[in-house]
Coordinates of C-alpha atoms in Angstrom, one line a residue:
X1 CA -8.2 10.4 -23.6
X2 CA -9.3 6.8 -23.4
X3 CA -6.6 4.4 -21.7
X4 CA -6.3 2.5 -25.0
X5 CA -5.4 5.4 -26.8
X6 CA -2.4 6.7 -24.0
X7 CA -1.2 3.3 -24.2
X8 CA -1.5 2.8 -28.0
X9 CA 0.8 6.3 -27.9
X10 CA 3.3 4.6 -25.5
X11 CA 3.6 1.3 -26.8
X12 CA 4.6 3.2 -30.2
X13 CA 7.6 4.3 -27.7
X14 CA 8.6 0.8 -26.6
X15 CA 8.6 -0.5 -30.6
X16 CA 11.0 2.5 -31.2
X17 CA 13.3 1.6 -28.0
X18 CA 12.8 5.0 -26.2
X19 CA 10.6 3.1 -23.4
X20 CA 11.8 -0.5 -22.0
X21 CA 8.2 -1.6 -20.0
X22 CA 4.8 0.0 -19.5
X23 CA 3.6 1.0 -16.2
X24 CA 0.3 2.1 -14.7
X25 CA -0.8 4.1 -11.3
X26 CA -4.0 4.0 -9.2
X27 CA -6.5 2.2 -12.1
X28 CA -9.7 0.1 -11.8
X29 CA -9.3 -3.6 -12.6
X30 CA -11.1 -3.0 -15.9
X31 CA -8.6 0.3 -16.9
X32 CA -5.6 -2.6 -16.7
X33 CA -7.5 -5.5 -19.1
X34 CA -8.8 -2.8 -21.5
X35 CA -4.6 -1.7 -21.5
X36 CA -3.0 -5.1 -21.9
X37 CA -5.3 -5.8 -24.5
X38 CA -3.5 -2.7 -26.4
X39 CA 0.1 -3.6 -25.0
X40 CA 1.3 -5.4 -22.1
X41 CA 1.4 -3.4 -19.1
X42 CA 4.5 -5.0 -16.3
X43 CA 3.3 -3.3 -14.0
X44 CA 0.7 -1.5 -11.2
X45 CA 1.4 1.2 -8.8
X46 CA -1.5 1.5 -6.0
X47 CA -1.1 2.1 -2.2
X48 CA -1.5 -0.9 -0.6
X49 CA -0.8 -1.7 3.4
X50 CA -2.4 -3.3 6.5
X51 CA -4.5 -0.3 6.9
X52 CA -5.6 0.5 3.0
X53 CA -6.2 -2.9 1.6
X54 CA -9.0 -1.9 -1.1
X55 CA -6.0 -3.8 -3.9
X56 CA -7.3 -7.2 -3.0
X57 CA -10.5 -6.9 -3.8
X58 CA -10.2 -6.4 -7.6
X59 CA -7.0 -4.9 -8.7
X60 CA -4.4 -7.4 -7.1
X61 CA -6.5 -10.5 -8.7
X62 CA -6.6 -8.6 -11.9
X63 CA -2.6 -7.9 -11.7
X64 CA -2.1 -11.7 -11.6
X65 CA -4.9 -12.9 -14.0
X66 CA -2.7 -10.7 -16.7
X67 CA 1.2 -11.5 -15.3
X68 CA 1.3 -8.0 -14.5
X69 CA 3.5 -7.0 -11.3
X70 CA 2.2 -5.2 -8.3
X71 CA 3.7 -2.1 -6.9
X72 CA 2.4 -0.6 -3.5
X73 CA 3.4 2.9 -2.0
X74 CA 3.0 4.1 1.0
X75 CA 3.6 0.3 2.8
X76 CA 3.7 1.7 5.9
X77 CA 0.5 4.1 5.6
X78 CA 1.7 7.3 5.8
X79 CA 3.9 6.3 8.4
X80 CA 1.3 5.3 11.2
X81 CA 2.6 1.6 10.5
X82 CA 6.0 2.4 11.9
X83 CA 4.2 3.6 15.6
X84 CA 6.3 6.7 15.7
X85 CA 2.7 8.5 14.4
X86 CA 0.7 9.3 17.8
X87 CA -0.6 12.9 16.6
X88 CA -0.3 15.9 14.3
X89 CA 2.0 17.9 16.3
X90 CA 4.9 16.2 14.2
X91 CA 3.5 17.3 11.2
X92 CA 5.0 20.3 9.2
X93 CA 2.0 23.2 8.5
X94 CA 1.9 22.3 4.8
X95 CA 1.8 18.2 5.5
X96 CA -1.1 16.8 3.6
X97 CA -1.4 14.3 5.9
X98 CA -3.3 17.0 8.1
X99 CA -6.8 17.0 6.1
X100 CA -6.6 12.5 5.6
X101 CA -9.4 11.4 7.5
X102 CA -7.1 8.7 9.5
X103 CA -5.2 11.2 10.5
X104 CA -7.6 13.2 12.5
X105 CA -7.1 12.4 16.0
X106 CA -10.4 10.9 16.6
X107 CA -9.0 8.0 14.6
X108 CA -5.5 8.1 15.1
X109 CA -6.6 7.5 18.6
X110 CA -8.6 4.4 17.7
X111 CA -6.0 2.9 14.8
X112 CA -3.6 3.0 18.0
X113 CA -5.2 -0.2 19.4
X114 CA -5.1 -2.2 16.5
X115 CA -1.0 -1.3 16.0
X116 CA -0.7 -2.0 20.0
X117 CA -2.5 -5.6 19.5
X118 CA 0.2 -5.4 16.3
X119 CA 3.3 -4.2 18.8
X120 CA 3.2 -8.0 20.6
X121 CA 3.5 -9.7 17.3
X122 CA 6.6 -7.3 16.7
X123 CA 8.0 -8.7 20.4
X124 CA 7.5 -12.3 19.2
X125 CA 9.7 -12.2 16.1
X126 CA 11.6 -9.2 17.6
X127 CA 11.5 -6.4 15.0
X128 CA 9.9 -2.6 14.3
X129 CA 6.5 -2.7 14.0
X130 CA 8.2 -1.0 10.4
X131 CA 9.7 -4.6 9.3
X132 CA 6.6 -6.5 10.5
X133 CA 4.2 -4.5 8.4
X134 CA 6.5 -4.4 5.2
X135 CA 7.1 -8.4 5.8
X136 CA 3.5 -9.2 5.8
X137 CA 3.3 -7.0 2.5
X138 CA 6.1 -9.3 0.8
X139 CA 4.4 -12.4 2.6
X140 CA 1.9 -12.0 0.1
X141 CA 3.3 -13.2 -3.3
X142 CA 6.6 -12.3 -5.3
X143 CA 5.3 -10.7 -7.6
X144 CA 4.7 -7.4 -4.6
X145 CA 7.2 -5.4 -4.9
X146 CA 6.6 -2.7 -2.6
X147 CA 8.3 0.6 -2.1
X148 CA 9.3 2.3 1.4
X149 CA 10.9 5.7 2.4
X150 CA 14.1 5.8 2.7
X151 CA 15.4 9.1 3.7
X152 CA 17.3 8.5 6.8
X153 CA 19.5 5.1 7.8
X154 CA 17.3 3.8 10.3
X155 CA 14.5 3.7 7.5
X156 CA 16.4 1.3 5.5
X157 CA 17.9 -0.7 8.3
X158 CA 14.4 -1.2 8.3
X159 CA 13.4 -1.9 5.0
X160 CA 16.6 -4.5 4.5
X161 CA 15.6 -6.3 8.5
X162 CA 12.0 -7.1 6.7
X163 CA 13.4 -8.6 3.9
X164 CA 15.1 -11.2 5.7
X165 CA 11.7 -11.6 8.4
X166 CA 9.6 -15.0 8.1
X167 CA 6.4 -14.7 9.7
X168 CA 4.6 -17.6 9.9
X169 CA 1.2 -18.8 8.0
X170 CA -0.8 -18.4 11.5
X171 CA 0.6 -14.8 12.5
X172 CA -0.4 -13.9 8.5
X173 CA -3.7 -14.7 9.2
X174 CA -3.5 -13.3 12.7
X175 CA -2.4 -9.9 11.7
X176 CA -4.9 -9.4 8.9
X177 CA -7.5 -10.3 11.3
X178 CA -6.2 -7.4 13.6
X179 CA -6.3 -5.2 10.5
X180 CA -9.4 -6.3 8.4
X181 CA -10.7 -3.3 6.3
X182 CA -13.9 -2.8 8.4
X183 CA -11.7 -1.8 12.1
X184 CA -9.5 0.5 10.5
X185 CA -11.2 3.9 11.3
X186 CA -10.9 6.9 8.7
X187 CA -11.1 6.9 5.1
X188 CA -8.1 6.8 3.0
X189 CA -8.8 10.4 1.1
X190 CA -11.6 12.8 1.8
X191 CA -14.9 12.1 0.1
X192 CA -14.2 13.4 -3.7
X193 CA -10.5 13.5 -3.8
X194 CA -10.1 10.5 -5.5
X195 CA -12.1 9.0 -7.8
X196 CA -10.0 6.2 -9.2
X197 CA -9.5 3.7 -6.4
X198 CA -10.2 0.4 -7.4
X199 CA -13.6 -0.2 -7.0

């Protein structure tokens, strides 16, 4: 069914009160304009993180260009952000994270050197590597709202420490150098399991 149509259905939900706001997951910059032209949408869920940055080529300028809000799971990749991620053996037997291509150990092993270059940063302002990955992600604009884990206490001791981290304009630009799209090693999916990243 075309987007304009599913939204067309929806928005008839939001004139009858039934539905407050519109929301969208995982679509191309061009599914979101051809939607708010039908009804506003408030906002866009995609994963978004140092290590899976594909939102800023086209989605996350599209998000703003239309007022729309910006929603990222999986802030901490998988959990490999936090450093606690060395290997599968942690892994239940039914943990999809088993067939991602990052998390094969080839390049677990060489993501590990960009989250140790990452580890002396987190010594600097003195928090997780957890806070100083979810910090950089609110660094970006207000309109990011992004959403962690939080199924034990030290994951939102976490989650609340990076609200309340400043990192500075030069360690920004520092850390996105450490994590530019072309050294992280490993696709996001398998080739053919997802065909609606943002292109």
């Amino acid at each position: 069914m075309p987007i304009e149509d599913v939204v067309g259905i929806m928005s008839s939900l939001v004139k009858e009160g039934k539905v407050r706001h519109l929301g969208l997951s995982e679509v191309s910059a061009d599914t979101l304009r051809r939607a708010s032209k039908v009804h506003h949408i408030t906002a866009v869920q995609s994963e978004y993180s140092l290590w899976s940055r594909e939102a800023e080529k086209n989605i996350l300028p599209a998000c703003r260009e239309l007022g729309v809000g910006f929603v990222p799971y999986s802030p901490l990749g998988r959990g490999f952000l936090t450093g606690k991620v060395t290997d599968q053996s942690g892994f239940a037997s039914d943990d999809f994270r088993r067939a991602l291509p990052r998390f094969q150990q080839e390049a677990m092993y060489k993501n590990q050197k960009l989250l140790s270059k990452l580890r002396h940063m987190a010594e600097k302002y003195q928090c997780s590597l957890a806070q100083l990955a979810l910090a950089w992600l609110m660094s970006k604009r207000n309109d990011i709202v992004p959403i962690p884990g939080a199924r034990k206490i030290e994951h939102l001791k976490d989650n609340v420490g990076a609200a309340n981290l400043l990192i500075s304009t030069d360690d920004i630009k520092a850390i996105e150098t450490i994590f530019m799209p072309e050294n992280i090693h490993g696709l996001r999916y398998n080739q053919g399991d997802f065909d609606l990243i943002d292109k």
